[in-house]
Coordinates of C-alpha atoms in Angstrom, one line a residue:
R1 CA 158.6 125.3 98.8
L2 CA 162.2 125.1 97.5
P3 CA 163.4 121.5 97.5
T4 CA 167.0 121.3 98.7
S5 CA 167.9 117.7 98.4
D6 CA 168.6 117.9 94.7
P7 CA 170.2 120.7 92.6
M8 CA 167.9 120.1 89.6
L9 CA 164.9 120.6 91.8
L10 CA 166.2 123.9 93.1
L11 CA 166.0 125.3 89.6
L12 CA 162.7 123.7 88.8
A13 CA 161.1 125.0 92.0
A14 CA 162.3 128.5 91.3
L15 CA 160.7 128.4 87.9
A16 CA 157.3 127.1 89.0
T17 CA 154.3 129.3 88.8
T18 CA 151.5 128.2 91.1
D19 CA 148.0 129.7 90.9
T20 CA 146.9 129.9 94.6
T21 CA 143.7 131.7 93.8
K22 CA 141.8 128.5 92.8
P23 CA 140.2 126.3 95.4
P24 CA 141.8 122.8 95.9
P25 CA 140.5 120.0 93.6
A26 CA 137.4 118.4 95.1
T27 CA 137.6 115.0 93.3
I28 CA 140.2 112.7 91.8
A29 CA 138.7 113.6 88.4
E30 CA 139.3 117.3 88.9
L31 CA 142.8 116.7 90.3
E32 CA 143.6 114.6 87.2
Q33 CA 142.4 117.3 84.9
R34 CA 144.3 120.1 86.6
I35 CA 147.5 118.0 86.7
T36 CA 147.0 117.2 83.0
D37 CA 146.7 120.9 82.3
V38 CA 150.1 121.5 84.0
L39 CA 151.7 118.7 82.1
K40 CA 150.6 120.2 78.8
R41 CA 151.6 123.8 79.7
T42 CA 155.0 122.8 80.9
H43 CA 155.7 120.3 78.0
T44 CA 156.0 117.4 80.4
P45 CA 155.1 114.1 78.6
G46 CA 153.9 112.0 81.5
L47 CA 153.5 111.4 85.2
S48 CA 153.1 108.5 87.6
I49 CA 151.0 109.2 90.7
A50 CA 149.7 107.5 93.8
I51 CA 147.5 108.8 96.7
V52 CA 146.9 106.5 99.6
T53 CA 145.7 106.1 103.1
R54 CA 146.8 103.6 105.7
D55 CA 144.0 101.2 104.6
S56 CA 143.6 101.8 100.9
V57 CA 144.9 103.1 97.6
L58 CA 142.8 106.1 96.6
W59 CA 144.4 106.6 93.3
A60 CA 147.3 105.0 91.4
A61 CA 147.6 106.0 87.8
G62 CA 149.8 107.1 84.9
L63 CA 149.0 110.3 83.0
G64 CA 150.2 111.4 79.6
L65 CA 152.8 109.6 77.6
A66 CA 155.6 107.2 78.7
D67 CA 157.0 107.3 75.2
V68 CA 156.3 110.3 73.0
K69 CA 157.6 108.8 69.7
A70 CA 155.7 105.6 70.1
G71 CA 152.6 107.3 71.5
R72 CA 152.7 104.8 74.4
P73 CA 150.6 106.0 77.4
A74 CA 151.8 106.0 81.0
T75 CA 149.9 103.7 83.3
S76 CA 149.9 102.7 87.0
K77 CA 152.4 100.0 86.1
T78 CA 154.9 102.1 84.2
L79 CA 158.3 102.4 85.8
F80 CA 159.6 105.9 86.5
R81 CA 163.0 106.8 88.1
I82 CA 162.5 108.1 91.6
G83 CA 166.0 109.5 92.2
S84 CA 167.0 110.3 95.8
T85 CA 163.7 109.0 97.1
S86 CA 165.6 105.7 96.8
K87 CA 167.8 106.6 99.7
A88 CA 165.5 105.6 102.5
F89 CA 165.6 101.9 101.7
T90 CA 169.2 101.8 102.7
A91 CA 168.3 103.3 106.1
L92 CA 165.3 101.0 106.6
A93 CA 167.4 97.9 105.9
A94 CA 170.1 99.2 108.3
L95 CA 167.5 99.7 111.0
Q96 CA 166.3 96.1 110.4
L97 CA 169.8 94.7 110.9
Q98 CA 170.1 96.8 114.0
Q99 CA 166.9 95.3 115.3
E100 CA 168.4 91.9 114.7
G101 CA 171.6 92.8 116.6
K102 CA 173.8 92.4 113.5
L103 CA 175.0 96.0 113.6
S104 CA 174.4 99.3 115.4
I105 CA 174.0 102.6 113.4
E106 CA 176.3 104.1 116.0
D107 CA 179.2 101.9 114.8
P108 CA 182.1 103.5 112.9
L109 CA 182.1 102.7 109.2
S110 CA 185.7 101.5 109.5
K111 CA 184.5 98.6 111.7
Y112 CA 182.9 97.0 108.7
I113 CA 184.5 98.5 105.6
P114 CA 188.1 99.5 106.4
E115 CA 189.1 99.1 102.8
I116 CA 186.9 102.1 101.7
K117 CA 188.9 105.3 101.8
F118 CA 187.8 108.6 103.3
T119 CA 189.5 111.4 105.2
N120 CA 188.4 112.5 108.7
R121 CA 191.0 114.3 110.8
W122 CA 188.7 113.7 113.9
E123 CA 188.5 109.9 113.3
S124 CA 190.3 109.1 116.6
T125 CA 187.7 110.9 118.7
D126 CA 184.8 111.4 116.4
P127 CA 184.8 108.6 113.7
V128 CA 182.5 108.7 110.8
R129 CA 179.6 106.5 111.9
I130 CA 176.9 104.7 110.0
V131 CA 174.4 107.2 111.5
N132 CA 176.4 110.1 110.1
A133 CA 176.2 108.6 106.6
L134 CA 172.5 108.3 107.0
E135 CA 171.9 111.7 108.5
H136 CA 174.2 113.6 106.1
T137 CA 176.5 114.6 109.0
T138 CA 179.7 113.1 107.7
G139 CA 180.9 116.6 106.5
F140 CA 181.7 115.1 103.1
D141 CA 181.3 117.1 99.9
D142 CA 178.6 115.8 97.6
W143 CA 179.7 113.8 94.6
A144 CA 182.2 115.4 92.3
M145 CA 181.0 116.1 88.8
K146 CA 183.0 113.2 87.3
E147 CA 181.2 110.8 89.8
I148 CA 177.8 112.0 88.5
A149 CA 178.9 111.5 84.9
F150 CA 180.6 108.2 85.7
P151 CA 181.1 106.7 82.2
S152 CA 179.2 103.4 82.4
Q153 CA 176.7 101.7 80.1
K154 CA 175.9 99.0 82.6
E155 CA 175.6 98.3 86.3
R156 CA 178.8 97.7 88.1
P157 CA 179.6 96.3 91.5
L158 CA 179.0 98.8 94.3
K159 CA 182.6 98.8 95.4
D160 CA 183.7 100.0 91.9
G161 CA 181.6 103.1 92.4
L162 CA 183.0 103.7 95.9
D163 CA 186.6 103.3 94.7
F164 CA 186.1 105.6 91.8
N165 CA 186.8 108.9 93.6
P166 CA 187.5 108.7 97.3
D167 CA 188.9 112.2 97.3
S168 CA 185.3 113.6 97.5
R169 CA 184.9 111.9 100.9
V170 CA 186.7 114.4 103.2
S171 CA 185.1 115.6 106.5
R172 CA 185.1 119.4 106.5
W173 CA 183.9 119.6 110.1
R174 CA 183.5 117.2 113.0
P175 CA 181.2 114.3 112.0
G176 CA 177.8 114.3 113.7
T177 CA 177.4 118.1 113.7
R178 CA 176.4 120.2 110.6
Q179 CA 174.2 118.6 108.0
T180 CA 175.0 118.9 104.3
Y181 CA 173.7 116.7 101.5
S182 CA 176.1 114.1 100.3
N183 CA 175.2 111.3 97.9
S184 CA 178.1 109.3 99.2
G185 CA 176.2 108.3 102.4
P186 CA 173.8 105.6 101.2
P187 CA 176.4 103.7 99.1
L188 CA 178.7 103.6 102.1
V189 CA 176.0 102.1 104.3
A190 CA 174.8 99.8 101.6
Y191 CA 178.3 98.4 101.3
V192 CA 178.3 97.8 105.1
L193 CA 175.0 95.9 104.6
E194 CA 176.7 93.8 101.8
K195 CA 179.6 92.9 104.2
V196 CA 177.2 92.0 107.0
E197 CA 174.8 90.0 105.0
K198 CA 177.3 88.6 102.5
K199 CA 175.1 89.2 99.5
P200 CA 174.5 92.0 96.9
F201 CA 172.8 95.1 98.2
E202 CA 170.0 94.8 95.6
Q203 CA 169.2 91.3 96.8
I204 CA 169.1 92.5 100.4
I205 CA 166.5 95.2 99.6
Q206 CA 164.5 92.9 97.4
E207 CA 164.2 90.3 100.1
R208 CA 163.8 92.5 103.1
L209 CA 161.7 95.4 101.8
F210 CA 160.5 95.3 98.1
D211 CA 158.9 91.8 98.3
P212 CA 157.3 92.1 101.8
I213 CA 156.0 95.6 101.1
G214 CA 154.5 94.6 97.8
M215 CA 156.7 96.6 95.5
R216 CA 156.5 93.9 92.9
T217 CA 158.3 95.7 90.0
A218 CA 160.7 98.1 91.8
T219 CA 164.3 97.6 91.0
Y220 CA 167.7 99.4 91.3
L221 CA 168.8 97.8 88.0
Y222 CA 167.8 98.4 84.4
P223 CA 164.4 96.7 84.3
D224 CA 163.3 93.8 82.2
T225 CA 160.8 95.7 80.0
T226 CA 159.1 92.5 78.9
K227 CA 157.7 92.2 82.5
A228 CA 157.2 95.9 83.4
P229 CA 157.0 98.8 80.9
M230 CA 159.4 101.7 81.5
T231 CA 159.1 105.3 80.7
V232 CA 161.5 107.2 78.5
L233 CA 163.0 110.3 80.2
Y234 CA 163.1 113.6 78.4
N235 CA 164.8 116.9 78.4
K236 CA 162.9 120.0 79.6
D237 CA 161.5 120.4 76.1
G238 CA 159.5 117.2 76.6
V239 CA 160.6 115.9 73.2
T240 CA 164.3 115.1 73.3
P241 CA 164.9 111.8 75.0
L242 CA 167.8 111.4 77.4
P243 CA 169.9 108.2 77.8
Y244 CA 169.3 106.0 80.8
W245 CA 171.6 107.1 83.7
Y246 CA 173.5 104.2 85.1
V247 CA 174.1 105.6 88.6
H248 CA 177.5 104.3 89.6
E249 CA 176.5 104.2 93.3
R250 CA 173.0 102.9 92.9
P251 CA 171.8 103.1 96.6
A252 CA 171.9 106.9 96.3
G253 CA 169.2 107.2 93.6
S254 CA 168.7 104.5 91.1
I255 CA 165.3 102.9 91.8
N256 CA 162.7 102.4 89.0
A257 CA 159.2 102.1 90.5
S258 CA 155.6 102.3 89.3
A259 CA 152.7 104.1 90.9
E260 CA 151.5 100.8 92.2
D261 CA 154.9 100.2 93.8
M262 CA 155.0 103.6 95.4
A263 CA 151.5 103.3 96.7
Q264 CA 152.5 100.3 98.8
Y265 CA 155.7 102.0 100.0
V266 CA 153.8 105.0 101.3
R267 CA 151.2 102.8 103.0
F268 CA 154.1 100.9 104.7
L269 CA 155.4 104.2 106.1
L270 CA 151.9 105.3 107.2
N271 CA 151.4 102.0 108.9
R272 CA 154.6 102.7 110.8
G273 CA 156.6 99.8 109.4
S274 CA 153.9 97.2 109.1
V275 CA 152.3 95.4 106.1
N276 CA 148.9 93.9 106.6
G277 CA 149.5 93.9 110.4
K278 CA 152.9 92.2 110.1
P279 CA 155.7 94.5 111.4
L280 CA 158.9 94.7 109.3
L281 CA 160.1 97.4 111.6
P282 CA 158.7 98.8 114.9
P283 CA 157.0 102.2 114.8
E284 CA 159.8 103.8 116.8
A285 CA 162.3 102.8 114.0
I286 CA 160.2 104.6 111.4
A287 CA 159.9 107.6 113.7
R288 CA 163.7 107.6 114.1
A289 CA 164.1 107.6 110.3
E290 CA 161.9 110.7 110.0
H291 CA 163.8 112.9 112.6
S292 CA 167.3 114.0 113.1
E293 CA 169.0 113.2 116.5
R294 CA 172.7 113.8 115.9
S295 CA 172.9 117.0 114.0
S296 CA 173.4 120.6 115.2
M297 CA 169.9 121.3 114.2
A298 CA 168.5 118.6 116.4
R299 CA 170.7 119.6 119.3
S300 CA 169.5 123.2 119.0
G301 CA 166.0 122.1 119.9
L302 CA 164.2 122.0 116.6
P303 CA 161.8 119.1 116.3
G304 CA 161.9 118.2 112.5
G305 CA 164.6 118.0 110.0
Y306 CA 166.4 115.3 108.1
G307 CA 166.6 111.9 109.8
L308 CA 167.8 108.7 108.2
H309 CA 167.1 109.4 104.6
L310 CA 163.6 110.5 105.4
G311 CA 162.7 113.9 106.8
T312 CA 160.1 116.0 108.6
Y313 CA 159.3 119.5 107.5
V314 CA 156.6 122.2 107.4
D315 CA 154.8 123.0 104.2
H316 CA 151.6 125.1 103.8
G317 CA 151.0 124.8 107.6
Y318 CA 151.1 121.0 107.8
I319 CA 153.9 118.8 109.2
W320 CA 155.0 116.4 106.4
S321 CA 157.4 113.5 106.2
G322 CA 159.0 112.2 103.1
H323 CA 161.8 112.7 100.5
D324 CA 162.0 114.0 97.0
G325 CA 164.4 113.1 94.2
G326 CA 165.7 113.8 90.7
V327 CA 167.6 112.3 87.9
P328 CA 168.4 113.7 84.5
G329 CA 164.9 113.8 82.9
G330 CA 162.8 113.1 85.9
V331 CA 161.7 114.4 89.3
T332 CA 159.8 112.7 92.2
N333 CA 158.2 113.8 95.4
M334 CA 157.0 111.4 98.1
A335 CA 155.3 112.9 101.2
Y336 CA 152.8 111.8 103.9
L337 CA 151.1 113.0 107.1
P338 CA 152.0 110.3 109.7
N339 CA 149.5 111.5 112.3
V340 CA 146.6 111.8 109.8
G341 CA 147.3 108.6 107.7
I342 CA 147.4 110.0 104.2
G343 CA 150.2 110.5 101.7
Y344 CA 151.2 110.6 98.0
S345 CA 154.0 110.1 95.5
F346 CA 154.4 111.4 92.0
S347 CA 157.1 111.2 89.4
T348 CA 157.5 112.9 86.0
N349 CA 159.5 111.8 83.0
A350 CA 160.9 115.3 82.2
A351 CA 162.8 118.0 84.1
T352 CA 159.6 120.0 84.5
A353 CA 159.1 123.5 85.7
G354 CA 155.7 122.4 86.9
F355 CA 157.1 120.3 89.8
D356 CA 156.0 122.7 92.5
E357 CA 152.6 123.4 90.9
I358 CA 151.8 119.7 90.7
N359 CA 153.0 119.2 94.3
D360 CA 150.7 122.0 95.5
L361 CA 147.7 120.6 93.7
V362 CA 148.2 117.1 95.2
Q363 CA 148.9 118.6 98.7
S364 CA 145.8 120.8 98.5
F365 CA 143.7 117.8 97.5
V366 CA 144.8 115.4 100.2
T367 CA 144.5 118.1 102.9
R368 CA 141.3 119.7 101.7
S369 CA 139.3 118.4 104.7
I370 CA 142.1 118.2 107.2
P371 CA 142.5 121.1 109.7
K372 CA 146.0 122.5 110.1
P373 CA 147.7 122.0 113.4
E374 CA 147.4 124.8 115.8
P375 CA 150.6 126.9 116.3
P376 CA 152.0 126.8 119.8
P377 CA 151.5 129.8 122.0
R378 CA 153.6 132.9 121.4
A379 CA 156.3 133.7 123.9
P380 CA 158.2 137.0 124.3
I381 CA 161.7 137.2 122.6
S382 CA 164.1 136.2 125.3
G383 CA 166.8 138.5 126.6
T384 CA 169.4 135.9 125.7
V385 CA 168.4 136.1 122.0
R386 CA 168.4 139.9 122.1
N387 CA 171.7 140.2 123.9
E388 CA 173.7 137.3 122.5
F389 CA 172.4 136.3 119.0
L390 CA 171.4 139.4 117.0
G391 CA 173.5 140.6 114.1
W392 CA 174.9 139.2 110.9
Y393 CA 175.2 135.6 109.9
K394 CA 176.9 133.7 107.1
P395 CA 175.9 130.3 105.7
D396 CA 178.6 127.8 106.7
A397 CA 177.4 124.3 105.6
P398 CA 177.8 124.3 101.8
R399 CA 176.8 121.2 99.9
M400 CA 180.1 121.4 97.9
A401 CA 183.0 123.5 99.3
R402 CA 183.9 124.5 95.7
F403 CA 180.6 126.2 95.2
S404 CA 180.6 128.0 98.6
F405 CA 181.6 131.2 96.8
A406 CA 178.1 131.7 95.4
E407 CA 176.4 130.9 98.7
R408 CA 178.7 133.2 100.6
A409 CA 178.3 136.1 98.2
T410 CA 174.5 136.1 98.3
G411 CA 173.6 134.2 101.5
L412 CA 174.3 136.7 104.3
V413 CA 171.4 137.4 106.6
H414 CA 170.7 140.1 109.2
V415 CA 168.9 139.1 112.5
T416 CA 167.0 141.8 114.4
A417 CA 164.4 141.7 117.1
D418 CA 162.0 143.6 119.4
D419 CA 160.1 142.2 122.4
S420 CA 157.4 140.5 120.2
S421 CA 159.1 139.2 117.1
L422 CA 162.4 138.5 115.3
S423 CA 163.3 139.1 111.7
V424 CA 165.7 137.3 109.5
T425 CA 166.5 139.4 106.4
P426 CA 168.7 138.2 103.6
V427 CA 170.8 140.6 101.5
I428 CA 168.8 139.4 98.5
G429 CA 165.2 138.5 98.8
K430 CA 162.3 138.9 101.3
G431 CA 162.8 138.7 105.0
R432 CA 160.9 136.3 107.3
R433 CA 159.4 137.2 110.7
F434 CA 159.5 134.8 113.6
V435 CA 157.9 134.6 117.1
A436 CA 159.3 132.8 120.1
V437 CA 158.2 129.2 121.1
T438 CA 160.8 128.7 123.8
G439 CA 163.8 130.7 124.9
L440 CA 166.0 130.0 121.9
T441 CA 163.5 128.4 119.4
L442 CA 161.2 130.3 117.2
R443 CA 158.6 129.8 114.4
E444 CA 157.0 131.8 111.7
L445 CA 153.6 133.2 112.5
T446 CA 151.5 130.4 111.0
E447 CA 153.9 127.5 111.5
P448 CA 152.8 124.7 113.9
V449 CA 156.3 124.0 115.3
A450 CA 159.6 125.8 115.9
T451 CA 161.7 126.1 112.7
L452 CA 164.5 128.5 113.8
A453 CA 166.9 128.1 116.7
F454 CA 170.1 129.7 118.1
H455 CA 172.9 128.0 120.0
H456 CA 176.5 128.4 121.1
D457 CA 178.8 126.0 119.2
P458 CA 182.4 126.8 120.2
E459 CA 183.5 123.2 119.9
N460 CA 182.9 123.4 116.2
G461 CA 184.5 126.8 115.7
R462 CA 181.2 128.7 115.8
A463 CA 180.8 130.9 118.9
D464 CA 177.2 131.7 117.9
A465 CA 175.2 129.6 115.4
M466 CA 171.7 129.7 113.9
E467 CA 169.8 126.8 112.4
Q468 CA 166.8 127.3 110.1
M469 CA 164.7 124.3 109.2
G470 CA 163.7 124.2 105.6
Y471 CA 162.6 121.4 103.3
L472 CA 164.4 118.4 104.8
L473 CA 167.9 119.9 105.3
P474 CA 168.5 123.0 107.5
A475 CA 170.3 126.2 106.6
S476 CA 173.1 126.5 109.1
Y477 CA 174.7 129.8 109.9
S478 CA 177.5 131.3 112.1
R479 CA 177.6 134.9 113.3
I480 CA 180.1 137.4 111.9
S481 CA 180.9 141.0 112.8
T482 CA 179.0 143.9 111.4
F483 CA 182.3 145.3 110.0
R484 CA 183.0 142.1 108.1
A485 CA 179.5 141.7 106.7
S486 CA 179.4 145.4 105.7
G487 CA 182.7 145.1 103.9
E488 CA 181.6 142.0 102.0
I489 CA 178.3 143.6 101.0
A490 CA 180.1 146.8 99.9
L491 CA 182.5 144.8 97.7
V492 CA 179.7 142.9 96.1
L493 CA 177.6 146.0 95.5
S494 CA 180.6 147.9 94.1
W495 CA 181.5 145.1 91.7
A496 CA 177.8 144.9 90.6
I497 CA 177.6 148.6 90.0
S498 CA 180.9 148.6 88.2
T499 CA 179.8 145.7 86.0
G500 CA 176.5 147.4 85.2
A501 CA 178.2 150.6 84.3
L502 CA 180.6 148.8 82.0
I503 CA 177.7 147.1 80.2
L504 CA 175.9 150.4 79.8
L505 CA 179.0 152.1 78.6
A506 CA 179.6 149.4 76.1
A507 CA 176.1 149.9 74.8
W508 CA 176.6 153.7 74.5
R509 CA 179.9 153.3 72.7
L510 CA 178.4 150.9 70.3
V511 CA 175.5 153.3 69.6
R512 CA 178.0 156.2 69.2
F513 CA 180.2 154.0 66.8
M514 CA 177.1 153.2 64.7
I515 CA 176.1 156.9 64.5
G516 CA 179.7 157.7 63.5
L517 CA 179.6 155.2 60.7
V518 CA 176.3 156.7 59.4
T519 CA 177.4 160.3 59.7
K520 CA 181.0 159.5 58.7
R521 CA 182.2 161.3 61.8
A522 CA 183.6 158.3 63.7
R523 CA 185.6 159.5 66.7
K524 CA 189.0 158.2 67.4
E525 CA 189.0 156.4 70.8
T526 CA 191.8 156.8 73.3
A527 CA 192.7 154.6 76.3
T528 CA 190.6 151.7 75.1
G529 CA 192.4 149.4 77.6
L530 CA 190.7 151.3 80.4
F531 CA 187.4 150.1 79.1
W532 CA 187.7 147.0 77.0
W533 CA 189.8 144.9 79.3
P534 CA 187.4 145.1 82.3
L535 CA 184.5 144.7 79.9
A536 CA 186.0 141.6 78.4
A537 CA 186.4 140.2 81.9
V538 CA 182.8 140.8 82.6
I539 CA 181.7 139.1 79.3
A540 CA 183.9 136.1 80.1
L541 CA 182.3 135.8 83.6
I542 CA 178.8 136.0 82.0
V543 CA 179.8 133.2 79.6
A544 CA 181.0 131.1 82.5
G545 CA 177.7 131.7 84.3
V546 CA 175.6 130.7 81.2
A547 CA 177.6 127.5 81.0
A548 CA 177.1 126.7 84.6
G549 CA 173.3 127.4 84.3
T550 CA 173.2 125.1 81.3
A551 CA 174.9 122.3 83.3
L552 CA 172.4 122.7 86.2
G553 CA 169.7 121.0 84.1
D554 CA 172.0 118.0 83.6
L555 CA 175.1 117.9 85.8
R556 CA 176.6 115.2 83.6
L557 CA 177.6 118.0 81.2
F558 CA 180.1 119.1 83.8
G559 CA 181.4 115.6 84.5
R560 CA 183.0 115.1 81.1
P561 CA 185.0 117.3 78.8
T562 CA 182.0 118.7 76.9
I563 CA 181.5 122.0 75.2
V564 CA 179.7 123.3 78.3
S565 CA 182.4 122.2 80.8
V566 CA 185.3 123.4 78.6
V567 CA 183.7 126.7 77.9
F568 CA 183.2 127.2 81.7
F569 CA 186.8 126.4 82.4
V570 CA 188.2 128.6 79.6
A571 CA 185.8 131.5 80.3
L572 CA 187.0 131.7 84.0
I573 CA 190.6 131.7 82.9
A574 CA 189.8 134.5 80.5
F575 CA 188.1 136.4 83.2
A576 CA 191.2 136.2 85.4
F577 CA 193.6 137.2 82.6
C578 CA 191.5 140.2 81.6
S579 CA 191.1 141.3 85.2
V580 CA 194.9 141.1 85.9
F581 CA 196.0 142.6 82.6
G582 CA 193.4 145.4 82.8
T583 CA 194.6 146.3 86.3
I584 CA 198.3 146.4 85.2
L585 CA 197.4 148.7 82.3
A586 CA 195.5 151.0 84.5
V587 CA 198.4 151.3 86.9
R588 CA 201.4 151.5 84.6
H589 CA 200.3 153.4 81.5
D590 CA 199.9 157.1 81.1
Y591 CA 196.7 157.6 79.2
L592 CA 195.7 160.8 77.5
V593 CA 192.4 160.8 79.4
S594 CA 191.0 162.6 82.3
P595 CA 192.0 161.5 85.9
G596 CA 188.4 160.6 86.5
A597 CA 188.2 158.2 83.6
R598 CA 191.5 156.7 84.6
R599 CA 190.3 156.1 88.2
A600 CA 187.1 154.6 86.9
G601 CA 189.0 152.2 84.7
F602 CA 191.3 151.3 87.5
I603 CA 188.4 150.7 89.9
A604 CA 186.6 148.5 87.4
S605 CA 189.7 146.3 86.8
A606 CA 190.6 146.2 90.5
L607 CA 187.2 145.0 91.5
N608 CA 187.4 142.3 88.9
L609 CA 190.8 141.4 90.3
V610 CA 189.3 141.1 93.8
A611 CA 186.6 138.7 92.3
T612 CA 189.4 136.8 90.6
V613 CA 191.2 136.3 94.0
Y614 CA 187.9 135.3 95.6
L615 CA 187.2 132.7 92.9
A616 CA 190.8 131.4 93.2
A617 CA 190.5 131.1 97.0
T618 CA 187.3 129.1 96.8
G619 CA 188.8 126.8 94.2
I620 CA 186.5 127.7 91.2
L621 CA 189.2 129.5 89.2
G622 CA 191.2 126.9 87.2
W623 CA 188.7 124.1 88.2
R624 CA 188.3 121.5 85.5
P625 CA 184.8 120.1 86.3
W626 CA 185.6 116.8 84.6
S627 CA 188.7 116.2 86.7

């Protein structure tokens, strides 16, 4: 499972190493021991965990340490940050107000908060609605880096955060269509709630949800540690403490909650909006929160997906609902089986590579005696799919437009089919095989519901589109010609081969230079510009990549002028300079070298120049992350 709702979790999930050969834990004691082993192996100080049914709390506990330096243990009462798992409370409160007739989630945002700026060129016909902000269908980019690193050492009014950078709120496509994760959604809706109820958002959630549910110590604000202990958050080494992140738009991911708090929250969802038989929301409202209705994915016929800050997805053959989350120094997952009546939540106090391994252990424990849903019957691949939808597809719903260059360069997929199955094969990675459920919806062999669908989408500039359900948010694609796909792949491969050859040649020249020093027969080099300029460009690009990888663990490093962000900016400028200058030298100078060597040097620089143009076109070149 690759979580997609948080960039930190993407990296952590990719680093996870799960041993699937062992049987699932049979008891709470065995589960505790195996989780403890993962914490030790991955240098994760502590964890908060709750496993519940509709009727009871099976286990609520803290494992390991909440404070390494003080040796303070984590307990069931220790507060952990739950990150984006916080988002659903905004949606649930909005649904409560809708039940009371105080608003409709179909209302435009501008009806309630006209003073909050955003840009939507379709506003006259397709305004940004409350439901769009809850379903991630506004088309907005995610927060800019400076919003993530908002310089604050205290909680500020919600409107201050919304006014900080309205430029990140621009609809890139017609609202209500493609889904892409944007942390701006919950704060916008939370501000609507403030305007309707005429009280602070935190007070609304406390009165309407936290108190009735029994989340006695949960809070969006920095907690009073004399009443509830709080964990320290740590870097991935599990030793270096991280400062408390004062999220400038708190509804997106600021809640502190204990295992006991989360146990009651999951029970509330399992009981379909009721607490001890008293309904806070009707069951149909909870079901609506768990499923998308307005997105392209929903309209293509897929049954799961991201609803109103909760989602439904397939994992290990079961149909789960829930939401994960992450903040610098902590990750959370909250998941439950609505039809079975069991669920769990866990949070760590470090950016741990063991996230997926812990999740698999907990999942295998809670499902150990629950049969998997039977997959629907297989149908033949329809003639419509074979005749109208096969070919090459490109991803076209990037979370941030500025980073679409990486997704586009590696995200192309090729769709092929025969009468019995369909294959989706990425340029990089392993392909997946699907069988038909209905005419245009398909599933993987062991999946219990359709997770892939095709549809025509000309009104949104996509003649043919494909939606692939993943963890919460879908991957959305549009079809492109074979010629275009082949050309892009050829360019990327040529650049990769050229880069590899330059690195090998650099190693060989270094070896030859060292041999020359030893033997005192160092050779005079000619035409060094043909070699060193494109190599310098490649080195600069590698440095930029290392800086970006470093910031992925803590995006706040990009939101301020830090060594990491400045190195990234300067390295990309250096890449462009070396690419351009190397190409000019290769064209204009008459080197005393063979024509083959000159052509090779020109090709290397020219391919770097193409990469420079591509990075400039996507807005990465010259981008100051802190601006």
